CSV table of C-alpha atoms in Angstrom, one decimal:
chain,number,residue,atom,x,y,z
A,56,MET,CA,-92.1,-39.1,27.8
A,57,SER,CA,-90.5,-36.9,24.9
A,58,ASP,CA,-86.6,-35.3,25.1
A,59,LEU,CA,-88.3,-32.8,23.2
A,60,PRO,CA,-88.7,-28.7,25.1
A,61,PRO,CA,-92.1,-27.7,25.2
A,62,PRO,CA,-93.1,-25.7,22.1
A,63,GLY,CA,-92.1,-21.9,22.5
A,64,SER,CA,-89.4,-22.6,25.3
A,65,THR,CA,-86.3,-21.9,24.2
A,66,GLU,CA,-83.9,-23.2,27.1
A,67,PRO,CA,-81.7,-26.1,25.2
A,68,VAL,CA,-82.0,-29.6,26.4
A,69,SER,CA,-78.5,-31.9,26.6
A,70,PRO,CA,-79.6,-35.2,25.3
A,71,THR,CA,-79.1,-37.7,27.5
A,72,PRO,CA,-76.6,-40.5,27.5
A,73,SER,CA,-76.8,-43.7,26.7
A,74,GLY,CA,-74.0,-45.2,28.5
A,75,SER,CA,-71.2,-44.2,30.6
A,76,PRO,CA,-69.4,-41.0,30.5
A,77,ALA,CA,-66.3,-40.8,28.1
A,78,ASP,CA,-63.0,-41.0,29.3
A,79,PRO,CA,-61.0,-37.7,28.9
A,80,THR,CA,-57.9,-39.2,28.9
A,81,ALA,CA,-58.8,-42.2,26.5
A,82,PRO,CA,-57.3,-42.0,23.3
A,83,PRO,CA,-59.7,-41.4,19.8
A,84,PRO,CA,-61.0,-44.5,18.5
A,85,PRO,CA,-59.8,-45.5,15.2
A,86,ALA,CA,-61.1,-44.6,12.3
A,87,THR,CA,-64.0,-46.4,10.4
A,88,ASP,CA,-62.2,-47.7,7.1
A,89,PRO,CA,-65.3,-47.2,4.8
A,90,ALA,CA,-64.1,-49.9,2.2
A,91,SER,CA,-64.3,-52.6,5.1
A,92,SER,CA,-67.7,-51.6,7.0
A,93,GLY,CA,-69.7,-51.1,3.6
A,94,SER,CA,-71.3,-48.2,4.9
A,95,ALA,CA,-72.2,-46.1,2.1
A,96,GLY,CA,-70.8,-42.5,2.1
A,97,PRO,CA,-67.8,-40.3,0.5
A,98,SER,CA,-64.4,-41.8,0.9
A,99,VAL,CA,-62.1,-39.6,3.5
A,100,PRO,CA,-58.2,-39.7,3.0
A,101,ALA,CA,-56.2,-41.6,5.5
A,102,PRO,CA,-53.9,-39.5,7.2
A,103,GLY,CA,-49.7,-39.4,6.0
A,104,PRO,CA,-46.9,-38.3,7.6
A,105,ALA,CA,-47.0,-34.1,8.3
A,106,PRO,CA,-45.1,-32.2,6.0
A,107,ALA,CA,-41.6,-30.6,7.0
A,108,ASP,CA,-42.2,-27.6,8.8
A,109,PRO,CA,-39.0,-25.0,7.9
A,110,TRP,CA,-39.7,-23.1,10.9
A,111,ALA,CA,-39.4,-25.8,13.3
A,112,ASP,CA,-36.0,-25.8,14.7
A,113,GLN,CA,-36.6,-22.2,15.4
A,114,THR,CA,-36.4,-20.9,19.1
A,115,GLY,CA,-36.5,-17.1,18.1
A,116,TYR,CA,-36.1,-14.3,15.4
A,117,GLY,CA,-33.3,-15.3,14.0
A,118,PRO,CA,-32.3,-18.6,12.1
A,119,SER,CA,-31.2,-21.4,13.8
A,120,ILE,CA,-27.7,-22.2,13.7
A,121,PRO,CA,-25.9,-25.6,13.7
A,122,HIS,CA,-24.3,-26.9,16.1
A,123,GLN,CA,-20.3,-26.4,15.2
A,124,PRO,CA,-17.3,-29.2,16.0
A,125,GLY,CA,-15.4,-27.8,19.0
A,126,TYR,CA,-17.8,-24.9,20.2
A,127,ASP,CA,-21.0,-25.5,22.7
A,128,ALA,CA,-24.4,-24.8,20.9
A,129,GLN,CA,-25.7,-21.8,21.1
A,130,PRO,CA,-29.2,-20.4,21.2
A,131,ALA,CA,-30.2,-18.8,18.1
A,132,HIS,CA,-31.6,-15.7,19.8
A,133,PRO,CA,-30.1,-14.3,23.4
A,134,ASN,CA,-34.4,-14.2,24.6
A,135,PRO,CA,-36.0,-17.2,22.9
A,136,SER,CA,-39.3,-17.0,23.4
A,137,GLY,CA,-40.4,-20.4,24.3
A,138,PRO,CA,-38.8,-24.0,24.9
A,139,ALA,CA,-36.3,-25.2,21.9
A,140,THR,CA,-38.1,-27.4,19.3
A,141,PRO,CA,-36.4,-30.2,18.4
A,142,ALA,CA,-34.4,-30.3,14.9
A,143,ASP,CA,-36.8,-31.3,12.2
A,144,PRO,CA,-35.6,-34.2,10.5
A,145,ALA,CA,-36.7,-32.7,7.0
A,146,THR,CA,-33.6,-30.0,7.7
A,147,PRO,CA,-30.5,-30.1,4.6
A,148,PRO,CA,-27.7,-32.0,5.8
A,149,GLY,CA,-25.2,-29.2,6.5
A,150,GLY,CA,-27.8,-27.1,8.6
A,151,GLY,CA,-29.0,-24.9,6.0
A,152,ASP,CA,-31.9,-23.1,6.0
A,153,PRO,CA,-35.2,-23.7,3.4
A,154,ALA,CA,-35.8,-20.4,3.8
A,155,GLY,CA,-31.6,-19.6,2.0
A,156,TRP,CA,-30.1,-18.7,5.0
A,157,THR,CA,-26.7,-20.9,5.1
A,158,ALA,CA,-25.0,-21.9,7.6
A,159,PRO,CA,-21.2,-21.0,8.3
A,160,GLY,CA,-19.0,-23.4,7.0
A,161,ALA,CA,-21.5,-24.2,4.3
A,162,ALA,CA,-21.4,-23.7,0.5
A,163,PRO,CA,-23.0,-20.4,-0.4
A,164,PRO,CA,-26.1,-20.8,-2.2
A,165,PRO,CA,-26.3,-19.8,-5.9
A,166,SER,CA,-26.7,-16.4,-7.2
A,167,TYR,CA,-30.4,-14.8,-8.4
A,168,PRO,CA,-30.5,-13.4,-11.2
A,169,THR,CA,-31.0,-9.6,-12.0
A,170,PRO,CA,-35.5,-9.4,-11.5
A,171,PRO,CA,-36.7,-8.4,-14.7
A,172,GLY,CA,-37.5,-5.2,-15.3
A,173,TYR,CA,-34.0,-3.9,-13.6
A,174,PRO,CA,-31.6,-3.3,-16.4
A,175,THR,CA,-28.3,-2.5,-16.6
A,176,MET,CA,-27.6,1.1,-17.0
A,177,PRO,CA,-26.1,1.6,-20.5
A,178,GLY,CA,-22.5,3.4,-20.8
A,179,TYR,CA,-20.9,2.2,-17.2
A,180,PRO,CA,-19.3,-1.7,-18.0
A,181,ALA,CA,-19.5,-4.0,-15.5
A,182,GLY,CA,-16.9,-4.4,-12.8
A,183,PRO,CA,-15.0,-1.9,-11.1
A,184,PRO,CA,-14.5,1.3,-12.5
A,185,GLN,CA,-11.0,1.3,-13.8
A,186,ALA,CA,-8.6,4.5,-15.4
A,187,GLY,CA,-9.1,6.1,-18.5
A,188,TRP,CA,-13.5,4.6,-18.2
A,189,PRO,CA,-15.9,8.1,-18.9
A,190,GLY,CA,-16.1,10.0,-16.2
A,191,TYR,CA,-13.2,8.1,-14.3
A,192,PRO,CA,-10.6,10.0,-14.4
A,193,ALA,CA,-6.8,8.5,-15.3
A,194,HIS,CA,-5.3,10.5,-12.4
A,195,PRO,CA,-6.9,9.6,-8.5
A,196,MET,CA,-8.6,13.0,-6.5
A,197,PRO,CA,-7.0,14.9,-4.0
A,198,GLY,CA,-5.8,13.1,-1.8
A,199,ALA,CA,-6.4,9.6,-2.9
A,200,ALA,CA,-4.5,6.6,-3.7
A,201,TYR,CA,-2.5,6.7,-7.1
A,202,PRO,CA,-4.3,3.7,-9.2
A,203,VAL,CA,-1.4,1.9,-10.2
A,204,ALA,CA,-0.3,-2.2,-8.5
A,205,ALA,CA,2.9,-2.7,-7.1
A,206,GLY,CA,5.0,-4.5,-9.6
A,207,PRO,CA,8.3,-6.0,-10.1
A,208,GLY,CA,11.2,-3.2,-8.8
A,209,ALA,CA,8.4,-0.4,-8.3
A,210,TYR,CA,5.6,0.8,-5.2
A,211,ALA,CA,1.7,0.9,-5.0
A,212,GLY,CA,1.0,4.6,-5.1
A,213,TRP,CA,2.6,5.8,-8.3
A,214,PHE,CA,1.6,7.6,-11.2
A,215,PRO,CA,1.1,5.7,-14.4
A,216,GLY,CA,4.1,6.7,-16.7
A,217,ILE,CA,6.9,6.7,-13.9
A,218,ASP,CA,9.7,4.3,-14.3
A,219,PRO,CA,11.2,2.8,-11.2
A,220,GLN,CA,14.3,2.6,-12.8
A,221,ASP,CA,15.0,6.1,-13.8
A,222,PRO,CA,18.5,7.9,-13.3
A,223,LEU,CA,17.1,11.1,-12.1
A,224,VAL,CA,13.9,11.0,-11.0
A,225,ASN,CA,13.4,9.0,-7.7
A,226,PRO,CA,9.5,8.2,-7.7
A,227,PRO,CA,7.0,9.3,-4.7
A,228,HIS,CA,7.4,6.8,-1.6
A,229,ALA,CA,10.5,5.1,-2.9
A,230,GLY,CA,12.2,7.3,0.5
A,231,ILE,CA,15.5,8.4,1.2
A,232,GLY,CA,17.7,5.4,0.0
A,233,PRO,CA,16.9,5.6,-3.7
A,234,TRP,CA,17.2,9.7,-3.4
A,235,PHE,CA,21.1,8.7,-2.3
A,236,ALA,CA,21.4,6.7,-4.6
A,237,ARG,CA,20.5,8.8,-7.8
A,238,CYS,CA,22.8,11.9,-6.0
A,239,TRP,CA,25.7,9.3,-6.4
A,240,GLY,CA,24.9,8.3,-9.6
A,241,ALA,CA,24.5,12.0,-10.7
A,242,LEU,CA,27.9,12.5,-9.3
A,243,GLN,CA,29.7,9.2,-11.2
A,244,ARG,CA,28.4,9.7,-14.9
A,245,GLY,CA,28.8,13.5,-14.5
A,246,TRP,CA,32.2,15.1,-11.9
A,247,ARG,CA,34.6,15.2,-15.3
A,248,GLN,CA,32.4,17.6,-16.6
A,249,LEU,CA,30.9,18.9,-13.2
A,250,LEU,CA,34.7,19.3,-11.4
A,251,PRO,CA,35.7,21.5,-14.2
A,252,ILE,CA,32.6,23.1,-14.3
A,253,VAL,CA,33.1,23.9,-10.4
A,254,LEU,CA,36.5,24.6,-10.8
A,255,LEU,CA,35.8,27.7,-12.7
A,256,THR,CA,33.0,29.3,-11.3
A,257,GLN,CA,32.5,28.4,-7.8
A,258,VAL,CA,35.7,28.4,-7.0
A,259,PRO,CA,37.0,31.7,-7.9
A,260,PRO,CA,34.5,33.6,-6.3
A,261,ALA,CA,35.3,32.2,-3.0
A,262,MET,CA,38.9,32.7,-3.2
A,263,VAL,CA,38.7,36.6,-3.8
A,264,ILE,CA,36.4,36.6,-1.3
A,265,GLY,CA,38.8,35.2,0.8
A,266,VAL,CA,41.6,37.3,-0.1
A,267,LEU,CA,39.8,40.4,-0.2
A,268,THR,CA,39.0,39.4,3.6
A,269,LEU,CA,42.6,39.0,4.2
A,270,VAL,CA,43.4,42.5,3.0
A,271,LEU,CA,40.6,44.6,3.6
A,272,SER,CA,39.2,43.8,7.1
A,273,PRO,CA,39.4,45.9,10.0
A,274,ASP,CA,42.3,46.0,11.8
A,275,GLY,CA,43.4,46.9,15.0
A,276,GLN,CA,43.0,46.3,18.7
A,277,MET,CA,40.0,48.1,20.8
A,278,ALA,CA,41.7,50.8,23.0
A,279,THR,CA,40.7,52.3,26.3
A,280,ALA,CA,39.6,55.7,27.4
A,281,PRO,CA,41.6,57.6,30.3
A,282,ASP,CA,37.9,57.0,32.3
A,283,GLY,CA,38.0,53.0,31.3
A,284,SER,CA,35.2,52.9,28.5
A,285,PRO,CA,36.4,50.6,25.4
A,286,VAL,CA,37.2,53.2,22.3
A,287,LEU,CA,37.6,52.1,18.8
A,288,PRO,CA,40.3,51.8,16.2
A,289,GLU,CA,41.0,55.0,14.2
A,290,ASP,CA,38.8,55.1,10.7
A,291,PHE,CA,36.9,51.8,12.2
A,292,TRP,CA,33.8,53.2,10.6
A,293,ALA,CA,35.5,53.9,7.3
A,294,GLN,CA,37.4,50.8,6.9
A,295,THR,CA,34.4,48.6,7.4
A,296,LEU,CA,32.0,49.9,5.0
A,297,GLY,CA,35.2,49.9,3.1
A,298,PHE,CA,35.2,45.8,3.3
A,299,TYR,CA,31.2,45.2,3.2
A,300,GLY,CA,31.1,47.6,-0.1
A,301,ALA,CA,33.9,45.6,-1.8
A,302,ILE,CA,33.0,42.1,-0.6
A,303,LEU,CA,29.6,43.0,-1.7
A,304,PHE,CA,30.0,44.0,-5.1
A,305,ALA,CA,32.4,40.9,-5.6
A,306,GLY,CA,29.4,38.6,-4.6
A,307,LEU,CA,27.4,40.6,-7.2
A,308,ILE,CA,30.1,40.6,-10.1
A,309,PHE,CA,31.2,36.9,-9.6
A,310,GLY,CA,27.5,35.6,-8.7
A,311,ALA,CA,26.9,35.9,-12.2
A,312,LEU,CA,30.0,33.5,-13.0
A,313,GLN,CA,28.3,31.3,-9.9
A,314,ALA,CA,24.8,31.6,-11.9
A,315,MET,CA,26.6,30.5,-15.0
A,316,GLY,CA,28.0,27.3,-13.5
A,317,TRP,CA,24.6,26.4,-11.8
A,318,ALA,CA,23.0,26.5,-15.1
A,319,ALA,CA,25.8,24.6,-17.1
A,320,GLY,CA,25.7,21.9,-14.0
A,321,THR,CA,22.0,21.2,-14.4
A,322,TRP,CA,22.4,21.0,-18.0
A,323,VAL,CA,24.9,17.9,-17.6
A,324,ILE,CA,22.9,16.5,-15.1
A,325,ALA,CA,19.9,16.2,-16.7
A,326,ARG,CA,21.4,15.1,-20.1
A,327,GLN,CA,23.3,12.8,-19.0
A,328,ALA,CA,20.2,10.7,-17.2
A,329,ALA,CA,18.1,10.7,-20.1
A,330,GLY,CA,21.3,9.4,-22.1
A,331,GLN,CA,21.8,12.5,-24.1
A,332,PRO,CA,25.3,13.6,-24.6
A,333,ALA,CA,26.5,16.3,-22.6
A,334,GLY,CA,29.6,18.1,-23.5
A,335,LEU,CA,31.4,20.7,-21.6
A,336,GLY,CA,31.5,23.9,-24.2
A,337,ALA,CA,27.6,22.7,-24.6
A,338,ALA,CA,27.1,22.9,-20.9
A,339,PHE,CA,29.3,26.3,-20.8
A,340,ARG,CA,27.1,28.1,-24.0
A,341,TYR,CA,23.3,27.3,-22.4
A,342,GLY,CA,24.9,28.3,-18.7
A,343,LEU,CA,25.8,31.5,-20.6
A,344,SER,CA,22.5,31.4,-22.1
A,345,ARG,CA,20.1,31.5,-18.5
A,346,ALA,CA,22.8,33.5,-16.4
A,347,LEU,CA,21.3,36.6,-15.6
A,348,GLY,CA,18.2,35.4,-15.3
A,349,LEU,CA,19.2,33.1,-12.6
A,350,TRP,CA,21.7,35.7,-11.4
A,351,GLY,CA,18.8,38.2,-11.3
A,352,TRP,CA,16.7,35.3,-8.9
A,353,THR,CA,19.7,34.6,-6.7
A,354,ILE,CA,19.7,38.8,-6.2
A,355,VAL,CA,16.1,38.8,-4.8
A,356,VAL,CA,16.6,35.5,-2.7
A,357,SER,CA,19.0,36.7,-1.5
A,358,LEU,CA,17.2,39.8,-0.3
A,359,LEU,CA,14.9,38.2,0.8
A,360,VAL,CA,17.0,35.7,3.2
A,361,THR,CA,19.0,39.2,4.5
A,362,LEU,CA,15.7,40.6,5.0
A,363,GLY,CA,14.7,37.8,7.2
A,364,ALA,CA,17.7,37.0,8.9
A,365,CYS,CA,17.6,41.0,10.3
A,366,PHE,CA,14.5,40.3,11.9
A,367,CYS,CA,16.1,36.7,13.3
A,368,LEU,CA,18.6,34.2,12.6
A,369,LEU,CA,15.7,31.8,12.5
A,370,PRO,CA,13.2,33.9,9.7
A,371,GLY,CA,16.6,33.7,7.4
A,372,LEU,CA,17.4,30.3,7.7
A,373,TYR,CA,13.7,29.1,7.6
A,374,ALA,CA,13.5,31.6,4.0
A,375,ALA,CA,16.7,29.7,2.2
A,376,LEU,CA,15.4,26.3,3.1
A,377,ALA,CA,11.7,27.6,1.4
A,378,LEU,CA,13.6,28.8,-1.0
A,379,ALA,CA,16.7,26.4,-1.9
A,380,LEU,CA,14.7,24.6,-4.9
A,381,PHE,CA,14.4,28.4,-6.5
A,382,GLY,CA,17.1,27.9,-9.2
A,383,PRO,CA,16.1,24.9,-10.7
A,384,VAL,CA,12.8,25.9,-11.0
A,385,TYR,CA,13.3,28.7,-12.7
A,386,LEU,CA,15.5,26.9,-15.3
A,387,PHE,CA,13.0,24.2,-16.0
A,388,GLU,CA,10.2,25.8,-15.7
A,389,ARG,CA,10.8,29.4,-16.1
A,390,ARG,CA,8.1,30.6,-14.1
A,391,ASP,CA,7.6,32.2,-11.0
A,392,PRO,CA,10.7,30.5,-9.2
A,393,VAL,CA,10.1,32.2,-6.0
A,394,GLY,CA,6.5,31.0,-5.5
A,395,ARG,CA,6.7,27.7,-6.4
A,396,SER,CA,9.8,27.1,-4.4
A,397,TRP,CA,8.1,28.2,-2.1
A,398,ARG,CA,4.8,25.6,-2.5
A,399,MET,CA,7.1,22.8,-3.0
A,400,PHE,CA,8.3,23.6,0.5
A,401,HIS,CA,5.4,23.6,2.5
A,402,SER,CA,3.0,21.3,0.2
A,403,ARG,CA,6.2,18.5,1.3
A,404,PHE,CA,7.3,20.1,4.4
A,405,GLY,CA,8.7,17.1,5.7
A,406,MET,CA,10.9,15.3,2.7
A,407,VAL,CA,11.7,18.6,1.1
A,408,LEU,CA,13.3,19.7,4.6
A,409,GLY,CA,14.7,16.3,5.1
A,410,ARG,CA,16.5,16.7,1.5
A,411,VAL,CA,17.2,20.5,1.7
A,412,ALA,CA,18.9,19.9,5.2
A,413,LEU,CA,21.5,17.5,4.0
A,414,VAL,CA,22.2,19.6,1.3
A,415,VAL,CA,22.5,22.3,4.1
A,416,ALA,CA,25.2,19.9,5.9
A,417,ALA,CA,26.9,19.7,2.9
A,418,LEU,CA,27.9,23.8,3.2
A,419,VAL,CA,28.0,23.3,6.9
A,420,VAL,CA,31.1,21.0,6.0
A,421,ALA,CA,32.3,23.5,4.2
A,422,THR,CA,31.8,26.2,6.4
A,423,LEU,CA,33.6,24.1,9.1
A,424,LEU,CA,37.0,23.3,6.4
A,425,ASP,CA,37.0,27.2,6.1
A,426,VAL,CA,37.3,27.9,10.1
A,427,VAL,CA,39.8,25.4,11.0
A,428,LEU,CA,42.0,26.7,8.0
A,429,SER,CA,41.7,29.8,9.4
A,430,GLY,CA,42.4,29.2,12.6
A,431,ILE,CA,45.7,27.1,11.3
A,432,SER,CA,46.3,30.8,9.0
A,433,GLY,CA,45.6,32.8,12.1
A,434,ALA,CA,47.9,30.5,14.5
A,435,LEU,CA,50.9,30.6,11.9
A,436,PHE,CA,50.9,34.3,10.7
A,437,GLY,CA,48.9,35.9,13.3
A,438,LEU,CA,45.9,38.1,13.2
A,439,GLU,CA,47.6,40.6,10.6
A,440,PRO,CA,49.0,38.7,7.5
A,441,MET,CA,49.2,40.9,5.6
A,442,GLY,CA,52.1,42.8,7.2
A,443,ALA,CA,54.8,41.1,5.9
A,444,VAL,CA,55.6,39.5,2.5
A,445,GLY,CA,56.0,36.1,4.1
A,446,THR,CA,52.6,35.5,5.9
A,447,ALA,CA,51.1,37.6,2.8
A,448,ILE,CA,51.8,35.1,0.9
A,449,GLY,CA,51.4,31.4,3.3
A,450,ALA,CA,47.9,33.4,4.6
A,451,VAL,CA,46.9,33.4,0.4
A,452,THR,CA,47.9,29.8,0.1
A,453,LEU,CA,45.5,29.0,2.7
A,454,THR,CA,43.1,30.8,2.0
A,455,VAL,CA,42.9,29.0,-1.8
A,456,LEU,CA,43.3,25.6,-0.6
A,457,SER,CA,40.3,26.5,1.6
A,458,ALA,CA,38.3,27.3,-1.5
A,459,VAL,CA,39.8,24.1,-3.6
A,460,VAL,CA,38.8,21.6,-0.7
A,461,ALA,CA,35.1,22.7,-0.6
A,462,ALA,CA,34.4,22.2,-4.1
A,463,PRO,CA,32.9,18.8,-3.4
A,464,THR,CA,30.6,20.5,-1.4
A,465,TYR,CA,29.2,22.6,-4.0
A,466,LEU,CA,28.9,19.2,-5.8
A,467,ALA,CA,26.9,18.5,-3.4
A,468,GLN,CA,25.1,21.3,-3.0
A,469,GLN,CA,24.4,21.4,-7.2
A,470,VAL,CA,23.1,17.8,-7.7
A,471,GLY,CA,21.0,16.9,-4.3
A,472,LEU,CA,18.7,20.2,-5.1
A,473,VAL,CA,18.9,19.1,-8.9
A,474,VAL,CA,17.8,15.5,-8.2
A,475,THR,CA,15.3,16.8,-4.9
A,476,TYR,CA,13.4,19.3,-7.8
A,477,ALA,CA,12.9,15.7,-9.7
A,478,GLU,CA,11.3,13.8,-7.0
A,479,GLN,CA,9.3,16.7,-5.8
A,480,ARG,CA,8.1,16.6,-9.8
A,481,ALA,CA,7.2,13.3,-9.3
A,482,GLN,CA,5.0,13.9,-6.8
A,483,GLU,CA,3.0,16.3,-9.0
A,484,GLY,CA,2.7,14.1,-12.2
A,485,PRO,CA,4.5,11.5,-14.2
A,486,VAL,CA,7.7,12.9,-15.4
A,487,THR,CA,10.7,11.4,-16.7
A,488,ALA,CA,15.2,12.6,-16.7
A,489,ALA,CA,14.1,12.9,-20.7
A,490,GLN,CA,11.2,14.9,-20.1
A,491,LEU,CA,13.4,17.7,-17.3
A,492,ALA,CA,16.1,17.6,-20.2
A,493,ALA,CA,13.5,18.5,-23.1
A,494,GLU,CA,12.4,21.2,-20.4
A,495,LEU,CA,15.2,23.5,-20.3
A,496,GLY,CA,15.4,23.5,-23.8
């Protein structure tokens, strides 16, 4: 009977097997070689080894990490999507990935050339921007580090053009030690000129005010009324007004002399630091040319400090510290000494406060010496020494000695303020002792 379905039927009929059923677990029969069988037909290429699969060793979403000596093997991904596949022998030695990933410790792959169509922008050289290139300022923006590397005897972060060995200008970030060294160097270079200037311009006003205090200070003891209340001595208010009026007048008159001394000393310090001659006569001539202007600004600052002290002692002390650099500002810049000193003090508050506090410490030492000698004078000659010739001579002698002993503190005050001003100028930009000496005129 025929195995074909009847005409018009649509149901398929499976062919009847001619032998035993095939074993599903049996291996496939070997391929027939056309050359050996002699049968005609197209040639079929013999199968070779399978190509290397670049992703055969992947167990997740990232590249495989080869095992490192001394570390436990870890999966390439914390949540592998399937069982790990054995490493393909075609993987390059060293754990490199064919896709371009480099294992830790292996040599980095060569850099890729710039794709065509993306040329380098003209006008900007390759590499990091350097100071002085177009579009890049020579000095840093506010708050940025200065583009200067540290060298021998230098500190990183300086403005270009600052000499670390400058005898007057303490570079930025140098610290308090080099500041002391420059103050001491200025004293060593100029004490032969500075000491006569101080003795002639700062000590005489102190002597005169001390003697006026001995002569005109209100005397007399507090009396007691019949009802037990204290009574002021006779003519107390007249003596008090006369005393303070005389002291104020002497301060105003001798203030011009002191201003001349401050200007002359500053001129000597700056010129000697720059290696220029600084004779005593030329120093006094320069001081005389700047005395009136510096004296006027001294009066203004004294009024501001006194006004602050009238409200409370602390505002007056704060004003004295904040305006301490008005003298060097006027001599070197000759503009807005009060405002410039105030801004310098607050722009680098800790630094300027520390330097000025050291200068004030020298004045405190002079005040303590005066108090000690005044106590000795009172113990030896009494509270009213001007009543007799012998006690008057002794009291005046101790007063003069007190003013002379305080002369080194005046030197320390002047040198400290000039070096502090030079340091603050270096914080704002490059400056040298020669430039400061030229600014004095």
